[in-house]
Coordinates of C-alpha atoms in Angstrom, one line a residue:
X250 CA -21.8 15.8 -2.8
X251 CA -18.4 15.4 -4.3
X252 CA -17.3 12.7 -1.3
X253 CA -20.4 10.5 -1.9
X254 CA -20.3 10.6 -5.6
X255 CA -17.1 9.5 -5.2
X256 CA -17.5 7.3 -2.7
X257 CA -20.3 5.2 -4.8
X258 CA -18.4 5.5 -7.8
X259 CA -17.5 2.2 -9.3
X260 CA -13.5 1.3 -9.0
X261 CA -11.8 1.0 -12.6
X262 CA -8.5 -0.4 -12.9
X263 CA -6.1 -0.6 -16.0
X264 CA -3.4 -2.8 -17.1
X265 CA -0.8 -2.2 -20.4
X266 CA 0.9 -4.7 -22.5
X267 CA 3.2 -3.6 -24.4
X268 CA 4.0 -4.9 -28.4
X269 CA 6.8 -3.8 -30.5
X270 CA 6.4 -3.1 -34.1
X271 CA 9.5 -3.7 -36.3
X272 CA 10.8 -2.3 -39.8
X273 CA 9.2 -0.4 -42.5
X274 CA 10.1 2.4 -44.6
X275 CA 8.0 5.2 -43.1
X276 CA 7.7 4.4 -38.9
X277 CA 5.1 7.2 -38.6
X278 CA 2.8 5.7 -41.2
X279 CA 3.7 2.1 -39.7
X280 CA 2.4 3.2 -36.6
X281 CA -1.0 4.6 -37.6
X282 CA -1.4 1.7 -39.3
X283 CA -1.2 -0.3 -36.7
X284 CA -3.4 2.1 -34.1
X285 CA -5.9 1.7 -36.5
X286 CA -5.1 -2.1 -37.2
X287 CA -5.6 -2.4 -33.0
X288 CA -9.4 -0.9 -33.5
X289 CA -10.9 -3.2 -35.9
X290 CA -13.8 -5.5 -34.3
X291 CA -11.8 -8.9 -35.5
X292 CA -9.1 -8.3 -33.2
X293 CA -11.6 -8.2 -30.2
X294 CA -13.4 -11.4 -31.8
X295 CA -9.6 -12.8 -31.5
X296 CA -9.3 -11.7 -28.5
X297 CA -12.5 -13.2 -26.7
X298 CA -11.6 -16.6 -28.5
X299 CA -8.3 -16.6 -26.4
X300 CA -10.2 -15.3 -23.4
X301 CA -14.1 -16.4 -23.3
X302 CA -14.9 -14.8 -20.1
X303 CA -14.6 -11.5 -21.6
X304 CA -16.8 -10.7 -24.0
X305 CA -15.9 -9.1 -27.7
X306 CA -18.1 -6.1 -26.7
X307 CA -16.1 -5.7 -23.8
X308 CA -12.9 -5.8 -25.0
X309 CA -14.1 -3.1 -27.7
X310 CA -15.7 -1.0 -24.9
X311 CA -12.0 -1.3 -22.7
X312 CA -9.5 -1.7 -25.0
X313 CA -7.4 1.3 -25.8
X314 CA -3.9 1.8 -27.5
X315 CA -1.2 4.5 -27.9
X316 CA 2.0 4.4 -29.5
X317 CA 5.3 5.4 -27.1
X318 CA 6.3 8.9 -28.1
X319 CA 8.5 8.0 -30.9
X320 CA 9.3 4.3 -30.2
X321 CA 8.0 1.1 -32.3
X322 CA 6.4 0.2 -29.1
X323 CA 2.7 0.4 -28.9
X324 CA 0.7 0.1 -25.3
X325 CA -2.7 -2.0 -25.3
X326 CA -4.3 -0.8 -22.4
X327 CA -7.2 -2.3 -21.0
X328 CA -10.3 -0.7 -18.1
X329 CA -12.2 -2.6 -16.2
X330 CA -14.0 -3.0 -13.0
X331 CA -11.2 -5.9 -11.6
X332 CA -7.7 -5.5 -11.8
X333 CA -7.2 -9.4 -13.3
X334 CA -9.6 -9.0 -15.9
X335 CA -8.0 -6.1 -16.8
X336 CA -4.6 -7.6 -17.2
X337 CA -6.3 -11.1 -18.9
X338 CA -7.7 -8.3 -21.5
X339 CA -4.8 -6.6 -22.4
X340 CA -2.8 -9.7 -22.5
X341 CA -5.5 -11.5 -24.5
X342 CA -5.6 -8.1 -27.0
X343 CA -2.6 -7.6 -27.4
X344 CA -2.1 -11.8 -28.4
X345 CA -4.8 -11.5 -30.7
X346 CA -3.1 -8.5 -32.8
X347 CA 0.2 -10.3 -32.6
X348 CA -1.7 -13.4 -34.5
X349 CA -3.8 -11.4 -36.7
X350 CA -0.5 -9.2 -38.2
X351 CA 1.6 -12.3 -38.4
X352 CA -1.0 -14.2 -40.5
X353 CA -1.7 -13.5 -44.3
X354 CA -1.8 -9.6 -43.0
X355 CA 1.6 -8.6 -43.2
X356 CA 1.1 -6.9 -46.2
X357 CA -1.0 -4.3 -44.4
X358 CA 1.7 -2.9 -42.4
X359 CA 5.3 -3.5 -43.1
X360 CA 7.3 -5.0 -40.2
X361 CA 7.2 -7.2 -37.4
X362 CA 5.0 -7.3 -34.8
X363 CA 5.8 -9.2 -31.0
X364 CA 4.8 -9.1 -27.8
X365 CA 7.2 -7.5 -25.4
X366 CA 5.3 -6.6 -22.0
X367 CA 2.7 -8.6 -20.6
X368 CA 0.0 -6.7 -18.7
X369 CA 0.2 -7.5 -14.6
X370 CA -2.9 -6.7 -12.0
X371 CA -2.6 -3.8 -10.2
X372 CA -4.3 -3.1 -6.9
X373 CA -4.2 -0.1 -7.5
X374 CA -7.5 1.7 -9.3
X375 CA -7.2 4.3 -11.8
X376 CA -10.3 5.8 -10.9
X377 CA -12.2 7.7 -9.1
X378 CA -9.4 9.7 -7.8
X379 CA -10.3 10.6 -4.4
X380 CA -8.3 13.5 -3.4
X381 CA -8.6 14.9 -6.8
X382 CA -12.8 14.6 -6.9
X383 CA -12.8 15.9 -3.0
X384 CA -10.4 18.4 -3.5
X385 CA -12.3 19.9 -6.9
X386 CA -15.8 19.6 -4.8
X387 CA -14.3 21.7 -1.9
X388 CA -13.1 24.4 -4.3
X389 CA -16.7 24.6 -6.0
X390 CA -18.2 24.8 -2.8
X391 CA -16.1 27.7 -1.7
X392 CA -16.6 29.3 -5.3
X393 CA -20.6 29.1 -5.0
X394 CA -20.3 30.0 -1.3
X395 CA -18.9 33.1 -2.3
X396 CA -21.3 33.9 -5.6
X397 CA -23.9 33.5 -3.4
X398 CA -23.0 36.0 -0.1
X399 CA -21.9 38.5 -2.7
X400 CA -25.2 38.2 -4.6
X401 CA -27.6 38.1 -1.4
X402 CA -25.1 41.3 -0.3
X403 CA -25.8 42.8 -4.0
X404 CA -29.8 42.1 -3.5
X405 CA -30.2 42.9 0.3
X406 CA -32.0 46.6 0.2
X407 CA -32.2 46.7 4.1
X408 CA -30.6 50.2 5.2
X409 CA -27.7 49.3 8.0
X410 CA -25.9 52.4 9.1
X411 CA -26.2 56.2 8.9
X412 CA -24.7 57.0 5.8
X413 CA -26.9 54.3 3.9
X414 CA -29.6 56.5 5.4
X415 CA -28.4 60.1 3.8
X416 CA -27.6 57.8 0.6
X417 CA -31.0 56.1 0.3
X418 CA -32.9 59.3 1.0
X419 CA -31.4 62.2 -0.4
X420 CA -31.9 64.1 3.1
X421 CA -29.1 64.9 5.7
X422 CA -29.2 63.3 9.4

């Protein structure tokens, strides 16, 4: 089961850009800012002005961003079903936030915000994870296998050898 769910499972693939997020007097509270600056709907509306093909619920539906441990750098990350439109998404989010903070919104979050890493395609898909899906179906199989003998062992009443016999009757052979 776990081989042909994974097998019809639809390939996902991901690409990051990177943008660096400068100055301010508390980084910590710079950088939530800014995750939650990265999830508003008008950055996706930005977004699918610089790239029509993808739509804004798309890009709300794949987008996804995380600041670098403790670095001003924050990844845009984008999911979808080609590697290209993955890497035109994160690229085209990652733009659009770049725009939007260096507009009339700097007063939101101190600093200054640019892109430093473009997203690239990778031919590589994220998901499913083969081994990993195969692997975890094998070891629930063998698990269940065993539940089961050990139950139809627990449930089987049949006598099988002498000593069941004596037990099962009380009387001696």
């Amino acid at each position: 089961v776990a081989v042909a769910l994974t097998m019809r499972a639809e390939k996902r693939y991901e690409a990051t850009s990177g943008v660096l997020v400068t100055g301010g007097a508390e980084p910590q509270r710079n950088a939530e800012t800014n995750l939650q600056l990265l999830s508003l709907p008008s950055i996706a509306a930005r977004a699918n002005e610089i790239e029509p093909a993808i739509s804004q619920a798309e890009f709300e539906s794949s987008i996804s961003s995380s600041q670098v441990a403790e670095s001003d750098i924050i990844h845009v990350s984008a999911n979808t079903a080609s590697a290209e439109t993955a890497a035109k998404a994160a690229n085209a989010y990652a733009e659009a936030f770049v725009a939007y903070r260096k507009e009339d919104h700097s007063k939101i979050a101190a600093g200054k915000v640019s892109l430093v890493q473009r997203a690239v395609p990778n031919g590589t898909p994220v998901s499913p994870k083969k081994a990993k899906n195969i692997g975890f179906g094998a070891l629930i199989g063998i698990v269940l296998g065993l539940a089961l003998t050990l139950l139809l062992e627990q449930m089987d009443r049949r006598v099988k050898r002498e000593e069941d016999l004596a037990d099962t009757t009380g009387l001696s052979i």
